[in-house]
CSV table of C-alpha atoms in Angstrom, one decimal:
chain,number,residue,atom,x,y,z
A,1,UNK,CA,-22.4,127.6,-123.8
A,2,UNK,CA,-19.2,128.5,-122.1
A,3,UNK,CA,-16.0,127.1,-120.7
A,4,UNK,CA,-15.9,123.9,-118.6
A,5,UNK,CA,-16.7,124.6,-115.0
A,6,UNK,CA,-18.9,127.6,-115.6
A,7,UNK,CA,-22.2,125.9,-114.6
A,8,UNK,CA,-23.8,125.2,-118.0
A,9,UNK,CA,-25.7,122.1,-116.8
A,10,UNK,CA,-27.1,123.8,-113.8
A,11,UNK,CA,-28.1,126.9,-115.8
A,12,UNK,CA,-29.8,124.7,-118.4
A,13,UNK,CA,-31.9,123.0,-115.7
A,14,UNK,CA,-32.8,126.3,-114.1
A,15,UNK,CA,-33.8,127.6,-117.5
A,16,UNK,CA,-35.9,124.5,-118.2
A,17,UNK,CA,-37.6,125.0,-114.8
A,18,UNK,CA,-38.3,128.7,-115.5
A,19,UNK,CA,-39.8,127.8,-118.9
A,20,UNK,CA,-42.0,125.1,-117.3
A,21,UNK,CA,-43.3,127.7,-114.9
A,22,UNK,CA,-44.3,129.8,-117.9
A,23,UNK,CA,-46.1,126.9,-119.5
A,24,UNK,CA,-43.4,125.8,-122.0
A,25,UNK,CA,-41.8,122.4,-121.6
A,26,UNK,CA,-38.1,122.1,-122.5
A,27,UNK,CA,-35.7,119.3,-123.3
A,28,UNK,CA,-31.9,119.4,-123.1
A,29,UNK,CA,-29.6,118.3,-126.0
A,30,UNK,CA,-26.0,117.5,-125.0
A,31,UNK,CA,-23.3,119.3,-126.9
A,32,UNK,CA,-20.3,117.9,-124.9
A,33,UNK,CA,-18.3,115.6,-127.1
A,34,UNK,CA,-17.2,113.3,-124.3
A,35,UNK,CA,-20.6,112.9,-122.7
A,36,UNK,CA,-21.6,111.1,-125.8
A,37,UNK,CA,-19.7,108.1,-124.6
A,38,UNK,CA,-21.3,105.3,-122.4
A,39,UNK,CA,-19.5,104.8,-119.2
A,40,UNK,CA,-17.6,108.1,-119.2
A,41,UNK,CA,-19.4,109.7,-116.4
A,42,UNK,CA,-17.1,110.8,-113.6
A,43,UNK,CA,-14.5,112.5,-115.8
A,44,UNK,CA,-17.1,114.4,-117.9
A,45,UNK,CA,-19.3,115.6,-115.0
A,46,UNK,CA,-22.2,113.9,-116.6
A,47,UNK,CA,-25.5,114.4,-114.7
A,48,UNK,CA,-26.9,111.2,-113.3
A,49,UNK,CA,-30.6,110.5,-114.1
A,50,UNK,CA,-31.5,111.5,-110.6
A,51,UNK,CA,-29.8,114.9,-111.1
A,52,UNK,CA,-31.8,115.8,-114.2
A,53,UNK,CA,-34.9,117.1,-112.4
A,54,UNK,CA,-37.2,115.1,-114.6
A,55,UNK,CA,-36.1,117.1,-117.7
A,56,UNK,CA,-35.5,114.9,-120.7
A,57,UNK,CA,-31.9,114.8,-121.8
A,58,UNK,CA,-30.7,113.7,-125.3
A,59,UNK,CA,-27.4,112.6,-126.8
A,60,UNK,CA,-25.9,111.2,-123.6
A,61,UNK,CA,-24.4,107.7,-123.7
A,62,UNK,CA,-24.8,107.4,-127.5
A,63,UNK,CA,-21.5,105.8,-128.3
A,64,UNK,CA,-19.2,103.0,-127.2
A,65,UNK,CA,-15.8,104.1,-126.2
A,66,UNK,CA,-14.3,102.5,-129.3
A,67,UNK,CA,-16.4,104.7,-131.6
A,68,UNK,CA,-14.9,107.8,-133.2
A,69,UNK,CA,-17.1,110.8,-132.8
A,70,UNK,CA,-17.1,113.4,-135.6
A,71,UNK,CA,-18.8,116.8,-135.9
A,72,UNK,CA,-20.4,115.7,-139.1
A,73,UNK,CA,-22.1,112.8,-137.4
A,74,UNK,CA,-23.0,114.9,-134.4
A,75,UNK,CA,-24.6,117.6,-136.5
A,76,UNK,CA,-27.0,115.2,-138.2
A,77,UNK,CA,-27.9,113.4,-135.1
A,78,UNK,CA,-28.4,116.5,-133.0
A,79,UNK,CA,-30.5,118.2,-135.7
A,80,UNK,CA,-32.7,115.2,-135.9
A,81,UNK,CA,-33.3,115.3,-132.2
A,82,UNK,CA,-33.9,119.1,-132.2
A,83,UNK,CA,-36.4,118.8,-135.1
A,84,UNK,CA,-38.3,116.1,-133.2
A,85,UNK,CA,-38.4,118.3,-130.0
A,86,UNK,CA,-39.7,121.2,-132.1
A,87,UNK,CA,-42.4,119.0,-133.8
A,88,UNK,CA,-43.7,118.2,-130.3
A,89,UNK,CA,-43.9,121.9,-129.5
A,90,UNK,CA,-41.2,121.9,-126.9
A,91,UNK,CA,-38.2,124.1,-126.5
A,92,UNK,CA,-34.8,122.5,-127.3
A,93,UNK,CA,-31.9,123.7,-125.1
A,94,UNK,CA,-28.5,122.9,-126.6
A,95,UNK,CA,-26.0,122.7,-123.8
A,96,UNK,CA,-22.2,122.2,-124.0
A,97,UNK,CA,-18.7,123.4,-124.3
A,98,UNK,CA,-17.6,121.6,-127.4
A,99,UNK,CA,-17.4,124.7,-129.7
A,100,UNK,CA,-17.3,123.0,-133.0
A,101,UNK,CA,-20.3,120.8,-132.1
A,102,UNK,CA,-22.3,123.8,-131.0
A,103,UNK,CA,-21.4,125.7,-134.1
A,104,UNK,CA,-22.1,122.7,-136.4
A,105,UNK,CA,-25.7,122.6,-135.1
A,106,UNK,CA,-26.5,126.2,-134.5
A,107,UNK,CA,-25.1,127.6,-137.7
A,108,UNK,CA,-25.7,126.6,-141.3
A,109,UNK,CA,-22.4,124.8,-141.6
A,110,UNK,CA,-22.0,122.3,-144.5
A,111,UNK,CA,-19.2,119.8,-144.2
A,112,UNK,CA,-17.2,118.8,-147.3
A,113,UNK,CA,-17.2,115.1,-148.2
A,114,UNK,CA,-14.2,112.8,-147.6
A,115,UNK,CA,-11.9,110.8,-149.7
A,116,UNK,CA,-10.5,107.7,-147.9
A,117,UNK,CA,-7.3,107.6,-149.9
A,118,UNK,CA,-6.5,111.3,-149.3
A,119,UNK,CA,-7.5,110.9,-145.6
A,120,UNK,CA,-5.3,107.8,-145.2
A,121,UNK,CA,-2.3,109.5,-146.8
A,122,UNK,CA,-2.4,112.4,-144.3
A,123,UNK,CA,-3.1,110.1,-141.4
A,124,UNK,CA,-0.1,108.0,-142.4
A,125,UNK,CA,2.0,111.1,-142.5
A,126,UNK,CA,0.6,112.1,-139.1
A,127,UNK,CA,1.6,108.8,-137.7
A,128,UNK,CA,5.1,108.9,-139.2
A,129,UNK,CA,6.1,112.5,-138.8
A,130,UNK,CA,3.8,113.9,-136.1
A,131,UNK,CA,1.3,116.8,-135.9
A,132,UNK,CA,3.9,119.5,-136.3
A,133,UNK,CA,4.9,118.3,-139.8
A,134,UNK,CA,1.2,118.5,-140.9
A,135,UNK,CA,1.0,122.0,-139.3
A,136,UNK,CA,4.0,123.2,-141.4
A,137,UNK,CA,2.4,121.8,-144.5
A,138,UNK,CA,-1.0,123.4,-143.8
A,139,UNK,CA,0.7,126.7,-143.0
A,140,UNK,CA,2.1,126.7,-146.5
A,141,UNK,CA,-1.3,125.9,-148.1
A,142,UNK,CA,-3.8,127.5,-145.7
A,143,UNK,CA,-2.1,129.9,-143.2
A,144,UNK,CA,-5.4,131.0,-141.6
A,145,UNK,CA,-6.5,127.4,-140.9
A,146,UNK,CA,-3.1,126.5,-139.6
A,147,UNK,CA,-3.2,129.4,-137.2
A,148,UNK,CA,-6.7,128.6,-136.0
A,149,UNK,CA,-6.0,124.9,-135.5
A,150,UNK,CA,-2.6,125.2,-134.0
A,151,UNK,CA,0.3,122.6,-134.1
A,152,UNK,CA,-1.1,120.0,-131.7
A,153,UNK,CA,-4.4,118.7,-133.1
A,154,UNK,CA,-3.3,116.2,-135.6
A,155,UNK,CA,-6.7,114.9,-136.6
A,156,UNK,CA,-8.0,118.4,-137.4
A,157,UNK,CA,-4.8,119.2,-139.3
A,158,UNK,CA,-5.2,116.1,-141.4
A,159,UNK,CA,-8.8,116.9,-142.1
A,160,UNK,CA,-7.9,120.5,-143.1
A,161,UNK,CA,-5.3,119.2,-145.5
A,162,UNK,CA,-7.8,116.7,-146.9
A,163,UNK,CA,-10.5,119.3,-147.4
A,164,UNK,CA,-8.0,121.7,-149.1
A,165,UNK,CA,-7.0,119.0,-151.5
A,166,UNK,CA,-10.6,118.0,-152.2
A,167,UNK,CA,-12.1,121.4,-152.7
A,168,UNK,CA,-9.2,123.8,-153.3
A,169,UNK,CA,-10.7,126.0,-150.7
A,170,UNK,CA,-9.7,127.1,-147.2
A,171,UNK,CA,-10.8,124.9,-144.3
A,172,UNK,CA,-13.6,126.7,-142.5
A,173,UNK,CA,-12.5,126.9,-138.9
A,174,UNK,CA,-13.7,130.3,-137.9
A,175,UNK,CA,-17.1,131.7,-137.3
A,176,UNK,CA,-18.0,134.8,-139.2
A,177,UNK,CA,-20.1,137.5,-137.5
A,178,UNK,CA,-22.8,137.1,-140.2
A,179,UNK,CA,-22.9,133.3,-140.2
A,180,UNK,CA,-26.5,132.2,-141.0
A,181,UNK,CA,-28.4,130.3,-138.4
A,182,UNK,CA,-29.8,126.8,-139.1
A,183,UNK,CA,-32.9,127.6,-137.0
A,184,UNK,CA,-33.8,130.8,-135.1
A,185,UNK,CA,-31.8,130.7,-131.9
A,186,UNK,CA,-31.0,132.6,-128.8
A,187,UNK,CA,-27.5,132.3,-127.3
A,188,UNK,CA,-26.7,132.3,-123.6
A,189,UNK,CA,-23.1,132.2,-122.3
A,190,UNK,CA,-21.8,131.4,-118.9
A,191,UNK,CA,-18.5,132.9,-117.8
A,192,UNK,CA,-16.4,133.4,-114.7
A,193,UNK,CA,-13.4,135.4,-113.5
A,194,UNK,CA,-10.2,133.7,-114.5
A,195,UNK,CA,-8.9,133.2,-110.9
A,196,UNK,CA,-12.2,131.8,-109.7
A,197,UNK,CA,-12.5,129.5,-112.6
A,198,UNK,CA,-9.0,128.1,-112.3
A,199,UNK,CA,-9.6,127.3,-108.6
A,200,UNK,CA,-12.9,125.7,-109.5
A,201,UNK,CA,-11.3,123.6,-112.2
A,202,UNK,CA,-8.5,122.4,-110.0
A,203,UNK,CA,-11.0,121.4,-107.3
A,204,UNK,CA,-13.1,119.6,-109.9
A,205,UNK,CA,-10.1,117.5,-111.1
A,206,UNK,CA,-9.3,116.5,-107.5
A,207,UNK,CA,-12.9,115.6,-107.0
A,208,UNK,CA,-12.8,113.4,-110.1
A,209,UNK,CA,-10.1,111.3,-108.6
A,210,UNK,CA,-11.9,111.1,-105.2
A,211,UNK,CA,-15.1,110.1,-107.0
A,212,UNK,CA,-13.6,107.2,-108.7
A,213,UNK,CA,-12.2,108.3,-112.1
A,214,UNK,CA,-9.4,105.7,-112.0
A,215,UNK,CA,-11.8,102.9,-111.2
A,216,UNK,CA,-14.1,104.1,-114.0
A,217,UNK,CA,-11.1,103.9,-116.4
A,218,UNK,CA,-10.2,100.4,-115.1
A,219,UNK,CA,-13.8,99.3,-115.9
A,220,UNK,CA,-13.6,100.8,-119.4
A,221,UNK,CA,-10.2,99.4,-120.4
A,222,UNK,CA,-11.6,95.9,-121.1
A,223,UNK,CA,-14.3,97.6,-123.3
A,224,UNK,CA,-11.6,99.1,-125.6
A,225,UNK,CA,-11.0,102.5,-124.1
A,226,UNK,CA,-7.4,102.7,-125.2
A,227,UNK,CA,-8.4,101.7,-128.8
A,228,UNK,CA,-10.9,104.5,-129.0
A,229,UNK,CA,-9.4,107.3,-131.0
A,230,UNK,CA,-11.6,110.0,-129.5
A,231,UNK,CA,-12.4,108.7,-126.0
A,232,UNK,CA,-8.9,107.6,-125.0
A,233,UNK,CA,-7.6,111.2,-125.6
A,234,UNK,CA,-10.2,112.9,-123.4
A,235,UNK,CA,-8.7,115.1,-120.7
A,236,UNK,CA,-8.5,113.2,-117.5
A,237,UNK,CA,-9.1,109.8,-119.1
A,238,UNK,CA,-5.7,109.8,-120.9
A,239,UNK,CA,-4.0,110.7,-117.7
A,240,UNK,CA,-5.9,108.2,-115.6
A,241,UNK,CA,-5.0,105.5,-118.2
A,242,UNK,CA,-1.3,106.5,-117.7
A,243,UNK,CA,-1.7,106.2,-114.0
A,244,UNK,CA,-3.3,102.7,-114.3
A,245,UNK,CA,-0.4,101.6,-116.6
A,246,UNK,CA,2.1,102.9,-114.1
A,247,UNK,CA,3.4,105.7,-116.4
A,248,UNK,CA,2.3,108.5,-114.1
A,249,UNK,CA,1.8,108.7,-110.3
A,250,UNK,CA,-1.6,109.9,-109.0
A,251,UNK,CA,-0.2,113.4,-108.3
A,252,UNK,CA,1.4,113.6,-111.7
A,253,UNK,CA,-1.8,112.5,-113.4
A,254,UNK,CA,-3.9,115.1,-111.5
A,255,UNK,CA,-1.4,117.9,-112.2
A,256,UNK,CA,-1.3,117.1,-115.9
A,257,UNK,CA,-5.1,117.0,-116.0
A,258,UNK,CA,-5.3,120.4,-114.3
A,259,UNK,CA,-2.9,122.0,-116.7
A,260,UNK,CA,-4.7,120.6,-119.8
A,261,UNK,CA,-8.1,121.6,-118.4
A,262,UNK,CA,-7.0,125.2,-117.8
A,263,UNK,CA,-5.7,125.3,-121.4
A,264,UNK,CA,-8.9,123.8,-122.8
A,265,UNK,CA,-11.0,126.4,-120.9
A,266,UNK,CA,-9.0,129.2,-122.4
A,267,UNK,CA,-9.6,127.8,-125.9
A,268,UNK,CA,-13.3,127.5,-125.1
A,269,UNK,CA,-13.5,131.2,-124.0
A,270,UNK,CA,-11.8,132.3,-127.2
A,271,UNK,CA,-14.1,130.2,-129.3
A,272,UNK,CA,-17.4,131.4,-127.8
A,273,UNK,CA,-16.3,135.0,-127.7
A,274,UNK,CA,-16.5,135.0,-131.5
A,275,UNK,CA,-20.3,134.5,-131.4
A,276,UNK,CA,-22.4,137.6,-132.0
A,277,UNK,CA,-25.4,138.5,-129.9
A,278,UNK,CA,-24.7,136.4,-126.8
A,279,UNK,CA,-26.3,137.1,-123.4
A,280,UNK,CA,-23.5,136.5,-121.0
A,281,UNK,CA,-23.9,136.0,-117.2
A,282,UNK,CA,-21.7,134.7,-114.4
A,283,UNK,CA,-22.5,131.3,-113.1
A,284,UNK,CA,-24.9,131.4,-110.2
A,285,UNK,CA,-26.2,134.9,-110.9
A,286,UNK,CA,-29.6,135.3,-109.2
A,287,UNK,CA,-32.4,135.6,-111.7
A,288,UNK,CA,-30.3,134.8,-114.8
A,289,UNK,CA,-32.3,131.8,-115.8
A,290,UNK,CA,-35.6,133.6,-115.2
A,291,UNK,CA,-34.4,136.5,-117.4
A,292,UNK,CA,-33.3,134.0,-120.1
A,293,UNK,CA,-36.7,132.4,-120.1
A,294,UNK,CA,-38.4,135.8,-120.5
A,295,UNK,CA,-36.0,136.5,-123.5
A,296,UNK,CA,-36.9,133.2,-125.1
A,297,UNK,CA,-40.6,133.7,-124.8
A,298,UNK,CA,-40.5,137.2,-126.0
């Protein structure tokens, strides 16, 4: 786990290779919310089949761009995949930077049910009044959740209000130090100095445009990309859509993507720093994957 651009995919493959040399086959399970979508490849830095070194990868290209991903759905799907890997006596490596998805699988989180009428009421309010209105309402009812979610994520604010109304309890957005694990697990984190990471992220955004992100978006628009509640808001894709529609120039789309990517990376760092007992290393550190393999195998 770790922020975008820290080298998680490469580390996971190095770890799988190191485990294989020790006689333990490994398989990789994706925990990046946007890599779940078919056709969203360039903007998500999704490894092509040829780049996966023969290591089986799961939960890539699971959804159409019109589908709405949820952590509840992902938790069940990922746990089924991990259980199957374990039954075959292989090592599952969960890899990604979507913090809530990682938490939902690794820890014994249970998600409250939903009520369509309550959900619709808050989503209507979100549509009419915007996310800040929901944030103010949540701050009155559940200040801790409001602070953790912030004033911009309208979908999570609506969900927090729904859960509060359904259960009368606070919306669980944090990660306590003593959170029970779903299965025994070892955590490895990738990090990088802020200045190095910012430069790397900026170069990655520029590379996305060179590698054809706008063409990828043009191909996905007829498949319903703009109607996809989750996919259409992905960083890079939303800005490329705006470029295609003529609302942003290429430079404006890239600059906006860079800014949002940096902000997202900061949130990821804050999220994963809450985790206890993480072995942190810098991307590209010699021997880090070998050491991780030794740790896993005892």
